[in-house]
């Protein structure tokens, strides 16, 4: 195996630097979407009315039961058919965000159910609104178990972003493939892409642990 | 005759095929202090839980101040109540739980001002003044900034009582309020409940295993067995001269035990 340092520094790194930014942006945006979307899906799924909860449950099942790559293609090729043309990156963020919303919904549900029944009952006895019940009582208490689980999805989403290379988003995997194809040298670009994912994942795991400890300390006394 | 504050009209409550309340007729007058006693599984706690709307009922109607709780009048007909209706009626009722159910991430004071501020729309300073007055009343003003985990069981239950009173309910429900406490803490909680009973400001329903206490503070004691109210009467009559065989058996067992 031969490794060309000059090629690495002069060609690979400059091109991949911008691509790394796209990967990070796709991760952060998808994760934000999944956090909010997951909460909404969970609230819809546990809604009193079956007219609301059934469709939400079905949607979650459909999303969970089909591969993410299929969903990315689905949105990428079918949204334009109904007149919605979005940039590939936006479509990809939408697809990854939606897919993980369905997964995060389960995390929220498990977290909320872990809050003792007496807490819900106290909220009813104090005549609190549903909004205040969740905002002030249920969500703060369910954060300690939820945060590490959501953190896992952050890392998972990060590792899912190379799928966007299939719809030609210039994220880090796509760019390293292009570099390889252009110069007939894959070693450097692919290795650096791998290292990038490894390092970023480790950093993310560390950050999640810090947030987790912080929340534990500030919520549970 | 005073109008009943609480009235159960043929209330049926079942879990699947298990009937917990069987066509229960039961009423409590305004300002009356009523204790409910009975063996476990008799439905006594269920009376409080359906009244607090923690659980629904299958048939019958519960009236609070002659306003149907689970039904509402729409064009002269009783329909299933809307959430807004239930919340309006529910605001008259407060409940103290066996396991306190304080919010563990809030201080004693925060527990007491949360709902007055966000449900009743009080200002923070007004709610705080009121909460401090109530915490002082239950002897815990100095613990206002403690978290529940820093308080003893008896102290937690007293905070829970203050939290309930802060909502200005007319009806107070106590669901075995001392059952989860160490014996040496039972007294301090009973003392607070006794003061509330003697104040005459509240209609009170108390589910308890403390027979001596029930006898002392109640205007009336009801004995439940198998989802029905089997016997009721003034405390001295019910405890001193029980008629029903099941009640006699229950009392002899309970009094024997302690």
Tab-separated table of C-alpha atoms in Angstrom:
chain	number	residue	atom	x	y	z
A	1	UNK	CA	0.000	0.000	0.000
A	2	UNK	CA	1.362	3.403	-0.867
A	3	UNK	CA	0.266	6.566	0.861
A	4	UNK	CA	1.001	9.930	-0.761
A	5	UNK	CA	1.266	12.687	1.838
A	6	UNK	CA	1.614	15.446	-0.729
A	7	UNK	CA	-1.535	14.283	-2.485
A	8	UNK	CA	-3.276	14.065	0.885
A	9	UNK	CA	-2.454	17.618	1.907
A	10	UNK	CA	-2.677	19.345	-1.470
A	11	UNK	CA	-5.700	17.661	-2.994
A	12	UNK	CA	-7.672	15.505	-0.570
A	13	UNK	CA	-7.891	17.588	2.587
A	14	UNK	CA	-8.892	20.918	0.950
A	15	UNK	CA	-11.714	19.238	-0.966
A	16	UNK	CA	-12.874	17.217	1.987
A	17	UNK	CA	-12.866	20.142	4.368
A	18	UNK	CA	-15.926	21.671	2.726
A	19	UNK	CA	-17.538	18.251	2.426
A	20	UNK	CA	-17.063	17.670	6.147
A	21	UNK	CA	-19.055	20.842	6.737
A	22	UNK	CA	-21.909	19.466	4.631
A	23	UNK	CA	-21.866	16.201	6.591
A	24	UNK	CA	-21.953	18.002	9.926
A	25	UNK	CA	-24.725	20.313	8.743
A	26	UNK	CA	-26.791	17.390	7.432
A	27	UNK	CA	-26.321	15.628	10.776
A	28	UNK	CA	-27.257	18.594	12.934
A	29	UNK	CA	-30.276	19.549	10.813
A	30	UNK	CA	-31.551	15.964	10.595
A	31	UNK	CA	-31.096	15.483	14.321
A	32	UNK	CA	-32.970	18.690	15.130
A	33	UNK	CA	-35.771	17.544	12.851
A	34	UNK	CA	-35.817	14.119	14.490
A	35	UNK	CA	-35.952	15.618	17.999
A	36	UNK	CA	-38.954	17.804	17.220
A	37	UNK	CA	-40.609	15.357	14.823
A	38	UNK	CA	-40.202	12.481	17.256
A	39	UNK	CA	-41.886	14.437	20.029
A	40	UNK	CA	-44.762	15.400	17.733
A	41	UNK	CA	-45.194	11.832	16.469
A	42	UNK	CA	-45.182	10.485	20.014
A	43	UNK	CA	-47.802	13.007	21.152
A	44	UNK	CA	-49.962	12.153	18.132
A	45	UNK	CA	-49.520	8.436	18.719
A	46	UNK	CA	-50.614	8.686	22.349
A	47	UNK	CA	-53.469	11.091	21.548
A	48	UNK	CA	-56.851	10.277	23.094
A	49	UNK	CA	-58.650	10.235	19.762
A	50	UNK	CA	-58.135	7.152	17.586
A	51	UNK	CA	-58.572	9.385	14.539
A	52	UNK	CA	-55.250	10.964	15.449
A	53	UNK	CA	-53.401	8.110	17.102
A	54	UNK	CA	-54.087	5.450	14.446
A	55	UNK	CA	-52.631	7.339	11.449
A	56	UNK	CA	-49.633	8.367	13.550
A	57	UNK	CA	-49.055	4.775	14.628
A	58	UNK	CA	-49.312	3.555	11.023
A	59	UNK	CA	-46.952	6.257	9.778
A	60	UNK	CA	-44.375	5.310	12.399
A	61	UNK	CA	-44.684	1.647	11.405
A	62	UNK	CA	-44.251	2.399	7.693
A	63	UNK	CA	-41.197	4.549	8.336
A	64	UNK	CA	-39.612	1.999	10.644
A	65	UNK	CA	-40.312	-0.927	8.360
A	66	UNK	CA	-38.663	0.472	5.223
A	67	UNK	CA	-34.959	1.133	4.590
A	68	UNK	CA	-33.756	4.693	4.918
A	69	UNK	CA	-32.115	4.530	1.491
A	70	UNK	CA	-35.450	3.655	-0.092
A	71	UNK	CA	-37.048	6.598	1.689
A	72	UNK	CA	-34.317	8.938	0.462
A	73	UNK	CA	-34.892	7.791	-3.138
A	74	UNK	CA	-38.615	7.981	-2.593
A	75	UNK	CA	-38.526	11.623	-1.530
A	76	UNK	CA	-35.830	12.536	-4.049
A	77	UNK	CA	-37.653	11.150	-7.075
A	78	UNK	CA	-41.279	11.429	-6.023
A	79	UNK	CA	-41.476	14.880	-4.432
A	80	UNK	CA	-40.754	16.549	-7.818
A	81	UNK	CA	-43.625	14.478	-9.279
A	82	UNK	CA	-46.064	16.308	-7.018
A	83	UNK	CA	-44.477	19.638	-7.816
A	84	UNK	CA	-42.098	19.974	-4.887
A	85	UNK	CA	-38.548	20.425	-6.076
A	86	UNK	CA	-36.018	20.726	-3.282
A	87	UNK	CA	-32.231	20.733	-3.368
A	88	UNK	CA	-30.809	17.207	-2.836
A	89	UNK	CA	-29.337	18.168	0.541
A	90	UNK	CA	-32.703	19.449	1.813
A	91	UNK	CA	-34.466	16.323	0.579
A	92	UNK	CA	-31.842	14.185	2.290
A	93	UNK	CA	-32.138	16.054	5.580
A	94	UNK	CA	-35.908	15.658	5.364
A	95	UNK	CA	-35.637	11.917	4.758
A	96	UNK	CA	-33.091	11.236	7.503
A	97	UNK	CA	-34.957	13.537	9.902
A	98	UNK	CA	-38.286	11.848	9.256
A	99	UNK	CA	-36.831	8.343	9.524
A	100	UNK	CA	-35.252	9.143	12.862
A	101	UNK	CA	-38.371	10.955	14.087
A	102	UNK	CA	-40.133	7.602	14.022
A	103	UNK	CA	-37.307	6.046	16.037
A	104	UNK	CA	-37.043	8.962	18.481
A	105	UNK	CA	-40.811	8.827	19.055
A	106	UNK	CA	-40.271	5.463	20.726
A	107	UNK	CA	-37.488	6.909	22.868
A	108	UNK	CA	-39.768	9.692	24.082
A	109	UNK	CA	-42.609	7.247	24.693
A	110	UNK	CA	-40.400	4.968	26.759
A	111	UNK	CA	-39.005	7.943	28.664
A	112	UNK	CA	-42.421	9.399	29.430
A	113	UNK	CA	-43.775	6.046	30.495
A	114	UNK	CA	-40.864	5.636	32.875
A	115	UNK	CA	-42.161	8.629	34.844
A	116	UNK	CA	-44.134	7.113	37.739
A	117	UNK	CA	-47.903	7.075	37.329
A	118	UNK	CA	-48.263	9.067	40.536
A	119	UNK	CA	-46.671	12.068	38.835
A	120	UNK	CA	-49.317	12.078	36.110
A	121	UNK	CA	-52.011	11.627	38.732
A	122	UNK	CA	-50.694	14.529	40.791
A	123	UNK	CA	-50.933	16.710	37.673
A	124	UNK	CA	-54.556	15.671	37.182
A	125	UNK	CA	-55.340	16.262	40.848
A	126	UNK	CA	-53.800	19.739	40.559
A	127	UNK	CA	-55.927	20.297	37.447
A	128	UNK	CA	-52.874	21.132	35.319
A	129	UNK	CA	-53.173	21.486	31.557
A	130	UNK	CA	-51.676	18.848	29.285
A	131	UNK	CA	-49.082	21.380	28.131
A	132	UNK	CA	-47.918	22.225	31.655
A	133	UNK	CA	-47.998	18.562	32.659
A	134	UNK	CA	-45.507	17.704	29.919
A	135	UNK	CA	-43.449	20.872	30.052
A	136	UNK	CA	-42.976	21.203	33.796
A	137	UNK	CA	-43.389	17.704	35.184
A	138	UNK	CA	-43.046	14.874	32.687
A	139	UNK	CA	-40.344	16.065	30.287
A	140	UNK	CA	-37.886	17.266	32.972
A	141	UNK	CA	-38.135	13.914	34.758
A	142	UNK	CA	-37.837	11.834	31.628
A	143	UNK	CA	-34.728	13.635	30.339
A	144	UNK	CA	-32.149	11.550	32.256
A	145	UNK	CA	-33.146	8.282	30.531
A	146	UNK	CA	-34.004	9.989	27.222
A	147	UNK	CA	-30.792	11.925	26.657
A	148	UNK	CA	-28.360	9.007	26.294
A	149	UNK	CA	-30.815	7.259	23.966
A	150	UNK	CA	-31.264	10.364	21.837
A	151	UNK	CA	-27.494	10.791	21.856
A	152	UNK	CA	-27.167	7.375	20.256
A	153	UNK	CA	-29.432	8.565	17.465
A	154	UNK	CA	-27.228	11.620	16.944
A	155	UNK	CA	-24.288	9.303	16.289
A	156	UNK	CA	-26.478	6.994	14.209
A	157	UNK	CA	-27.685	9.899	12.048
A	158	UNK	CA	-24.118	11.043	11.595
A	159	UNK	CA	-23.217	7.603	10.284
A	160	UNK	CA	-26.278	7.550	8.032
A	161	UNK	CA	-25.342	10.718	6.159
A	162	UNK	CA	-23.111	8.865	3.618
A	163	UNK	CA	-26.389	7.520	2.198
A	164	UNK	CA	-26.878	11.022	0.812
A	165	UNK	CA	-24.051	10.313	-1.627
A	166	UNK	CA	-26.583	8.209	-3.529
A	167	UNK	CA	-28.462	11.372	-4.447
A	168	UNK	CA	-25.250	13.259	-5.208
A	169	UNK	CA	-25.070	15.423	-2.122
A	170	UNK	CA	-21.512	16.660	-1.805
A	171	UNK	CA	-21.018	15.264	1.673
A	172	UNK	CA	-17.767	13.652	2.720
A	173	UNK	CA	-18.369	10.183	1.267
A	174	UNK	CA	-19.485	11.518	-2.095
A	175	UNK	CA	-16.480	13.821	-2.288
A	176	UNK	CA	-14.013	11.081	-1.406
A	177	UNK	CA	-15.538	8.846	-4.076
A	178	UNK	CA	-15.214	11.693	-6.593
A	179	UNK	CA	-11.605	12.296	-5.617
A	180	UNK	CA	-10.903	8.599	-6.018
A	181	UNK	CA	-12.545	8.486	-9.423
A	182	UNK	CA	-10.812	11.623	-10.629
A	183	UNK	CA	-7.249	10.686	-9.599
A	184	UNK	CA	-7.588	6.883	-9.558
A	185	UNK	CA	-6.435	7.002	-5.932
A	186	UNK	CA	-8.937	5.889	-3.290
A	187	UNK	CA	-6.628	5.122	-0.347
A	188	UNK	CA	-6.170	8.630	1.044
A	189	UNK	CA	-9.690	9.991	0.549
A	190	UNK	CA	-11.520	6.935	1.858
A	191	UNK	CA	-9.162	6.598	4.834
A	192	UNK	CA	-9.618	10.236	5.759
A	193	UNK	CA	-13.392	9.920	5.450
A	194	UNK	CA	-13.232	6.959	7.843
A	195	UNK	CA	-10.995	8.801	10.299
A	196	UNK	CA	-13.303	11.781	10.152
A	197	UNK	CA	-16.298	9.632	11.131
A	198	UNK	CA	-14.330	7.913	13.879
A	199	UNK	CA	-13.079	11.128	15.461
A	200	UNK	CA	-16.387	12.968	15.198
A	201	UNK	CA	-18.292	10.012	16.674
A	202	UNK	CA	-15.940	9.874	19.642
A	203	UNK	CA	-16.297	13.607	20.212
A	204	UNK	CA	-20.072	13.348	19.975
A	205	UNK	CA	-20.140	10.498	22.482
A	206	UNK	CA	-18.082	12.596	24.870
A	207	UNK	CA	-20.396	15.606	24.469
A	208	UNK	CA	-23.454	13.441	25.081
A	209	UNK	CA	-21.952	12.145	28.296
A	210	UNK	CA	-21.236	15.694	29.460
A	211	UNK	CA	-24.804	16.812	28.712
A	212	UNK	CA	-26.159	13.691	30.391
A	213	UNK	CA	-24.235	14.349	33.590
A	214	UNK	CA	-25.195	17.993	33.556
A	215	UNK	CA	-28.899	17.187	33.211
A	216	UNK	CA	-28.725	14.529	35.898
A	217	UNK	CA	-27.154	16.954	38.300
A	218	UNK	CA	-29.499	19.849	37.586
A	219	UNK	CA	-32.746	17.870	37.554
A	220	UNK	CA	-32.275	15.158	40.153
A	221	UNK	CA	-31.250	16.422	43.519
B	1	UNK	CA	-81.579	19.753	54.436
B	2	UNK	CA	-78.220	20.714	53.009
B	3	UNK	CA	-77.496	19.858	49.430
B	4	UNK	CA	-74.918	17.104	48.990
B	5	UNK	CA	-71.462	18.245	47.917
B	6	UNK	CA	-70.706	14.829	46.457
B	7	UNK	CA	-73.275	12.395	45.152
B	8	UNK	CA	-72.706	9.037	43.475
B	9	UNK	CA	-75.775	7.899	41.549
B	10	UNK	CA	-75.684	4.193	40.607
B	11	UNK	CA	-72.003	4.397	39.762
B	12	UNK	CA	-70.554	1.330	38.100
B	13	UNK	CA	-66.801	0.905	37.798
B	14	UNK	CA	-65.276	-2.248	36.407
B	15	UNK	CA	-61.903	-3.486	35.248
B	16	UNK	CA	-62.924	-5.914	32.534
B	17	UNK	CA	-65.331	-8.302	34.185
B	18	UNK	CA	-64.245	-7.341	37.696
B	19	UNK	CA	-66.746	-4.874	39.161
B	20	UNK	CA	-65.026	-2.599	41.648
B	21	UNK	CA	-67.989	-0.346	42.350
B	22	UNK	CA	-71.421	-1.919	41.934
B	23	UNK	CA	-74.250	0.568	41.382
B	24	UNK	CA	-72.895	2.700	44.170
B	25	UNK	CA	-75.206	5.291	45.708
B	26	UNK	CA	-73.341	7.467	48.132
B	27	UNK	CA	-73.377	11.092	49.132
B	28	UNK	CA	-71.441	13.506	51.280
B	29	UNK	CA	-72.860	16.765	52.592
B	30	UNK	CA	-71.084	20.068	52.321
B	31	UNK	CA	-68.612	20.416	55.172
B	32	UNK	CA	-69.023	16.814	56.203
B	33	UNK	CA	-65.989	14.700	57.148
B	34	UNK	CA	-66.468	11.113	56.031
B	35	UNK	CA	-64.071	8.210	56.522
B	36	UNK	CA	-64.190	5.153	54.324
B	37	UNK	CA	-62.923	1.912	55.778
B	38	UNK	CA	-62.894	-1.602	54.458
B	39	UNK	CA	-60.677	-4.486	53.396
B	40	UNK	CA	-58.385	-4.114	50.391
B	41	UNK	CA	-60.269	-4.663	47.148
B	42	UNK	CA	-63.442	-3.253	48.667
B	43	UNK	CA	-63.442	-0.312	46.252
B	44	UNK	CA	-62.796	2.329	48.878
B	45	UNK	CA	-59.824	3.906	47.121
B	46	UNK	CA	-61.672	3.654	43.802
B	47	UNK	CA	-64.328	6.005	45.178
B	48	UNK	CA	-61.664	8.688	45.528
B	49	UNK	CA	-59.968	7.882	42.216
B	50	UNK	CA	-63.113	8.154	40.095
B	51	UNK	CA	-64.086	11.326	41.941
B	52	UNK	CA	-60.681	12.839	41.126
B	53	UNK	CA	-61.170	11.675	37.493
B	54	UNK	CA	-58.015	9.600	37.651
B	55	UNK	CA	-60.202	6.830	36.274
B	56	UNK	CA	-63.428	6.786	34.331
B	57	UNK	CA	-66.630	5.016	35.248
B	58	UNK	CA	-68.730	2.734	33.091
B	59	UNK	CA	-72.184	3.772	34.196
B	60	UNK	CA	-73.997	6.118	36.526
B	61	UNK	CA	-73.273	9.727	37.352
B	62	UNK	CA	-71.088	11.481	39.888
B	63	UNK	CA	-72.326	14.895	41.008
B	64	UNK	CA	-70.152	17.569	42.575
B	65	UNK	CA	-72.343	20.269	44.102
B	66	UNK	CA	-75.147	18.762	41.968
B	67	UNK	CA	-73.123	19.395	38.808
B	68	UNK	CA	-72.539	16.129	36.956
B	69	UNK	CA	-68.802	15.481	36.810
B	70	UNK	CA	-68.604	12.931	34.022
B	71	UNK	CA	-71.620	14.199	32.103
B	72	UNK	CA	-72.745	17.622	31.061
B	73	UNK	CA	-76.066	19.111	30.081
B	74	UNK	CA	-76.274	19.795	26.358
B	75	UNK	CA	-79.687	20.949	25.151
B	76	UNK	CA	-81.316	19.447	28.210
B	77	UNK	CA	-79.647	16.059	27.733
B	78	UNK	CA	-76.805	14.533	29.683
B	79	UNK	CA	-73.869	13.893	27.370
B	80	UNK	CA	-70.316	12.739	28.068
B	81	UNK	CA	-68.503	15.704	29.512
B	82	UNK	CA	-65.932	17.722	27.578
B	83	UNK	CA	-62.459	18.144	28.996
B	84	UNK	CA	-63.166	21.786	29.766
B	85	UNK	CA	-66.230	20.781	31.758
B	86	UNK	CA	-64.319	18.107	33.659
B	87	UNK	CA	-61.516	20.535	34.457
B	88	UNK	CA	-63.978	23.114	35.718
B	89	UNK	CA	-65.687	20.667	38.080
B	90	UNK	CA	-62.365	19.065	39.017
B	91	UNK	CA	-61.040	22.425	40.212
B	92	UNK	CA	-63.295	22.032	43.263
B	93	UNK	CA	-61.529	18.821	44.305
B	94	UNK	CA	-58.072	18.216	45.707
B	95	UNK	CA	-56.406	14.934	46.507
B	96	UNK	CA	-53.631	13.801	48.836
B	97	UNK	CA	-52.003	10.529	47.808
B	98	UNK	CA	-50.644	7.622	49.747
B	99	UNK	CA	-47.242	8.044	48.092
B	100	UNK	CA	-47.273	11.892	48.241
B	101	UNK	CA	-46.474	12.263	44.511
B	102	UNK	CA	-44.528	15.458	44.997
B	103	UNK	CA	-42.616	16.634	41.934
B	104	UNK	CA	-39.066	15.513	42.789
B	105	UNK	CA	-37.328	18.129	40.633
B	106	UNK	CA	-39.066	21.042	42.340
B	107	UNK	CA	-38.579	22.457	45.826
B	108	UNK	CA	-41.393	22.313	48.365
B	109	UNK	CA	-42.293	25.890	47.472
B	110	UNK	CA	-42.146	25.275	43.718
B	111	UNK	CA	-44.428	22.280	44.187
B	112	UNK	CA	-46.953	24.543	45.876
B	113	UNK	CA	-46.912	27.408	43.354
B	114	UNK	CA	-46.738	25.500	40.050
B	115	UNK	CA	-50.436	24.980	39.498
B	116	UNK	CA	-51.703	28.174	41.188
B	117	UNK	CA	-49.538	30.136	38.735
B	118	UNK	CA	-50.121	28.167	35.549
B	119	UNK	CA	-53.623	26.801	36.108
B	120	UNK	CA	-55.207	29.590	38.106
B	121	UNK	CA	-53.191	32.430	36.623
B	122	UNK	CA	-51.944	33.868	39.896
B	123	UNK	CA	-48.905	36.113	39.935
B	124	UNK	CA	-45.731	34.538	41.222
B	125	UNK	CA	-45.585	36.770	44.289
B	126	UNK	CA	-49.220	36.137	45.159
B	127	UNK	CA	-48.799	32.372	44.761
B	128	UNK	CA	-45.579	32.450	46.792
B	129	UNK	CA	-47.202	34.378	49.661
B	130	UNK	CA	-50.061	31.921	49.742
B	131	UNK	CA	-47.758	28.891	49.523
B	132	UNK	CA	-45.558	30.206	52.336
B	133	UNK	CA	-48.642	30.754	54.480
B	134	UNK	CA	-49.715	27.154	53.857
B	135	UNK	CA	-46.232	25.713	54.390
B	136	UNK	CA	-46.129	27.638	57.632
B	137	UNK	CA	-49.497	26.174	58.563
B	138	UNK	CA	-48.184	22.624	58.107
B	139	UNK	CA	-45.049	23.613	60.041
B	140	UNK	CA	-42.613	23.541	57.142
B	141	UNK	CA	-41.942	27.174	56.265
B	142	UNK	CA	-38.249	26.592	56.955
B	143	UNK	CA	-38.164	23.729	54.435
B	144	UNK	CA	-39.617	25.757	51.545
B	145	UNK	CA	-36.436	25.531	49.507
B	146	UNK	CA	-35.784	21.851	50.167
B	147	UNK	CA	-36.322	19.216	47.529
B	148	UNK	CA	-38.603	16.283	48.353
B	149	UNK	CA	-35.620	13.923	48.567
B	150	UNK	CA	-34.278	16.091	51.394
B	151	UNK	CA	-37.482	15.735	53.409
B	152	UNK	CA	-38.796	12.903	55.570
B	153	UNK	CA	-41.936	11.049	54.530
B	154	UNK	CA	-44.044	12.934	57.029
B	155	UNK	CA	-42.665	16.247	55.822
B	156	UNK	CA	-43.281	15.290	52.197
B	157	UNK	CA	-46.882	14.430	52.940
B	158	UNK	CA	-47.372	17.749	54.730
B	159	UNK	CA	-45.949	19.585	51.701
B	160	UNK	CA	-48.340	17.569	49.528
B	161	UNK	CA	-51.236	18.727	51.709
B	162	UNK	CA	-50.085	22.351	51.416
B	163	UNK	CA	-49.786	21.910	47.632
B	164	UNK	CA	-53.354	20.619	47.490
B	165	UNK	CA	-54.715	23.425	49.668
B	166	UNK	CA	-52.994	26.028	47.492
B	167	UNK	CA	-55.535	25.233	44.779
B	168	UNK	CA	-58.407	26.197	47.110
B	169	UNK	CA	-60.451	23.032	46.678
B	170	UNK	CA	-63.798	22.682	48.408
B	171	UNK	CA	-63.484	18.925	48.634
B	172	UNK	CA	-60.395	17.196	50.036
B	173	UNK	CA	-59.699	13.558	49.285
B	174	UNK	CA	-57.166	11.654	51.368
B	175	UNK	CA	-56.123	8.281	50.002
B	176	UNK	CA	-54.508	6.394	52.880
B	177	UNK	CA	-52.345	9.440	53.632
B	178	UNK	CA	-50.297	7.760	56.349
B	179	UNK	CA	-49.958	4.241	54.964
B	180	UNK	CA	-46.538	4.858	53.408
B	181	UNK	CA	-45.119	6.529	56.505
B	182	UNK	CA	-42.877	5.259	59.243
B	183	UNK	CA	-44.905	4.938	62.450
B	184	UNK	CA	-43.223	7.876	64.167
B	185	UNK	CA	-44.282	10.225	61.351
B	186	UNK	CA	-47.938	9.284	61.250
B	187	UNK	CA	-48.839	11.654	64.081
B	188	UNK	CA	-47.565	14.853	62.472
B	189	UNK	CA	-49.604	14.192	59.312
B	190	UNK	CA	-52.754	13.206	61.190
B	191	UNK	CA	-52.450	16.389	63.210
B	192	UNK	CA	-52.602	18.493	60.033
B	193	UNK	CA	-55.577	16.510	58.721
B	194	UNK	CA	-57.334	16.857	62.074
B	195	UNK	CA	-56.920	20.644	61.963
B	196	UNK	CA	-58.421	20.710	58.478
B	197	UNK	CA	-61.340	18.545	59.590
B	198	UNK	CA	-62.020	20.716	62.609
B	199	UNK	CA	-61.804	23.944	60.606
B	200	UNK	CA	-65.099	23.027	58.946
B	201	UNK	CA	-63.904	24.677	55.733
B	202	UNK	CA	-63.727	21.512	53.714
B	203	UNK	CA	-65.823	18.589	52.697
B	204	UNK	CA	-63.490	15.694	53.403
B	205	UNK	CA	-63.333	12.093	52.274
B	206	UNK	CA	-60.727	10.014	54.014
B	207	UNK	CA	-59.734	6.475	53.137
B	208	UNK	CA	-57.745	5.167	56.048
B	209	UNK	CA	-56.625	2.203	58.086
B	210	UNK	CA	-56.217	4.390	61.170
B	211	UNK	CA	-59.436	3.341	62.900
B	212	UNK	CA	-58.844	5.435	65.992
B	213	UNK	CA	-58.281	8.527	63.898
B	214	UNK	CA	-61.322	7.849	61.713
B	215	UNK	CA	-63.447	7.502	64.797
B	216	UNK	CA	-62.104	10.715	66.257
B	217	UNK	CA	-62.354	13.157	63.320
B	218	UNK	CA	-65.240	11.825	61.219
B	219	UNK	CA	-68.837	12.932	61.209
B	220	UNK	CA	-69.668	9.640	59.539
B	221	UNK	CA	-67.844	6.396	58.800
B	222	UNK	CA	-68.690	4.170	55.838
B	223	UNK	CA	-67.724	0.526	55.585
B	224	UNK	CA	-67.134	-0.763	52.058
B	225	UNK	CA	-66.982	-4.373	51.060
B	226	UNK	CA	-66.982	-5.920	47.593
B	227	UNK	CA	-67.728	-2.670	45.755
B	228	UNK	CA	-70.707	-1.754	47.904
B	229	UNK	CA	-71.255	0.414	50.927
B	230	UNK	CA	-72.348	-2.180	53.420
B	231	UNK	CA	-72.819	-0.078	56.512
B	232	UNK	CA	-72.516	3.550	57.533
B	233	UNK	CA	-73.122	5.529	60.636
B	234	UNK	CA	-71.776	7.871	63.250
B	235	UNK	CA	-68.309	6.729	64.327
B	236	UNK	CA	-69.348	5.665	67.816
B	237	UNK	CA	-72.281	3.644	66.459
B	238	UNK	CA	-70.337	1.992	63.668
B	239	UNK	CA	-67.339	1.080	65.764
B	240	UNK	CA	-69.242	0.538	69.027
B	241	UNK	CA	-72.209	-1.360	67.710
B	242	UNK	CA	-71.525	-2.788	64.255
B	243	UNK	CA	-74.470	-4.604	62.662
B	244	UNK	CA	-73.103	-6.203	59.516
B	245	UNK	CA	-71.299	-9.524	59.913
B	246	UNK	CA	-68.504	-8.584	57.514
B	247	UNK	CA	-67.948	-5.324	59.382
B	248	UNK	CA	-67.772	-7.138	62.729
B	249	UNK	CA	-65.249	-9.559	61.269
B	250	UNK	CA	-63.231	-6.713	59.694
B	251	UNK	CA	-63.162	-4.678	62.893
B	252	UNK	CA	-62.132	-7.604	65.056
B	253	UNK	CA	-59.254	-8.371	62.692
B	254	UNK	CA	-58.099	-4.758	62.412
B	255	UNK	CA	-58.362	-4.007	66.099
B	256	UNK	CA	-56.581	-7.242	66.913
B	257	UNK	CA	-53.722	-6.291	64.611
B	258	UNK	CA	-53.103	-3.047	66.158
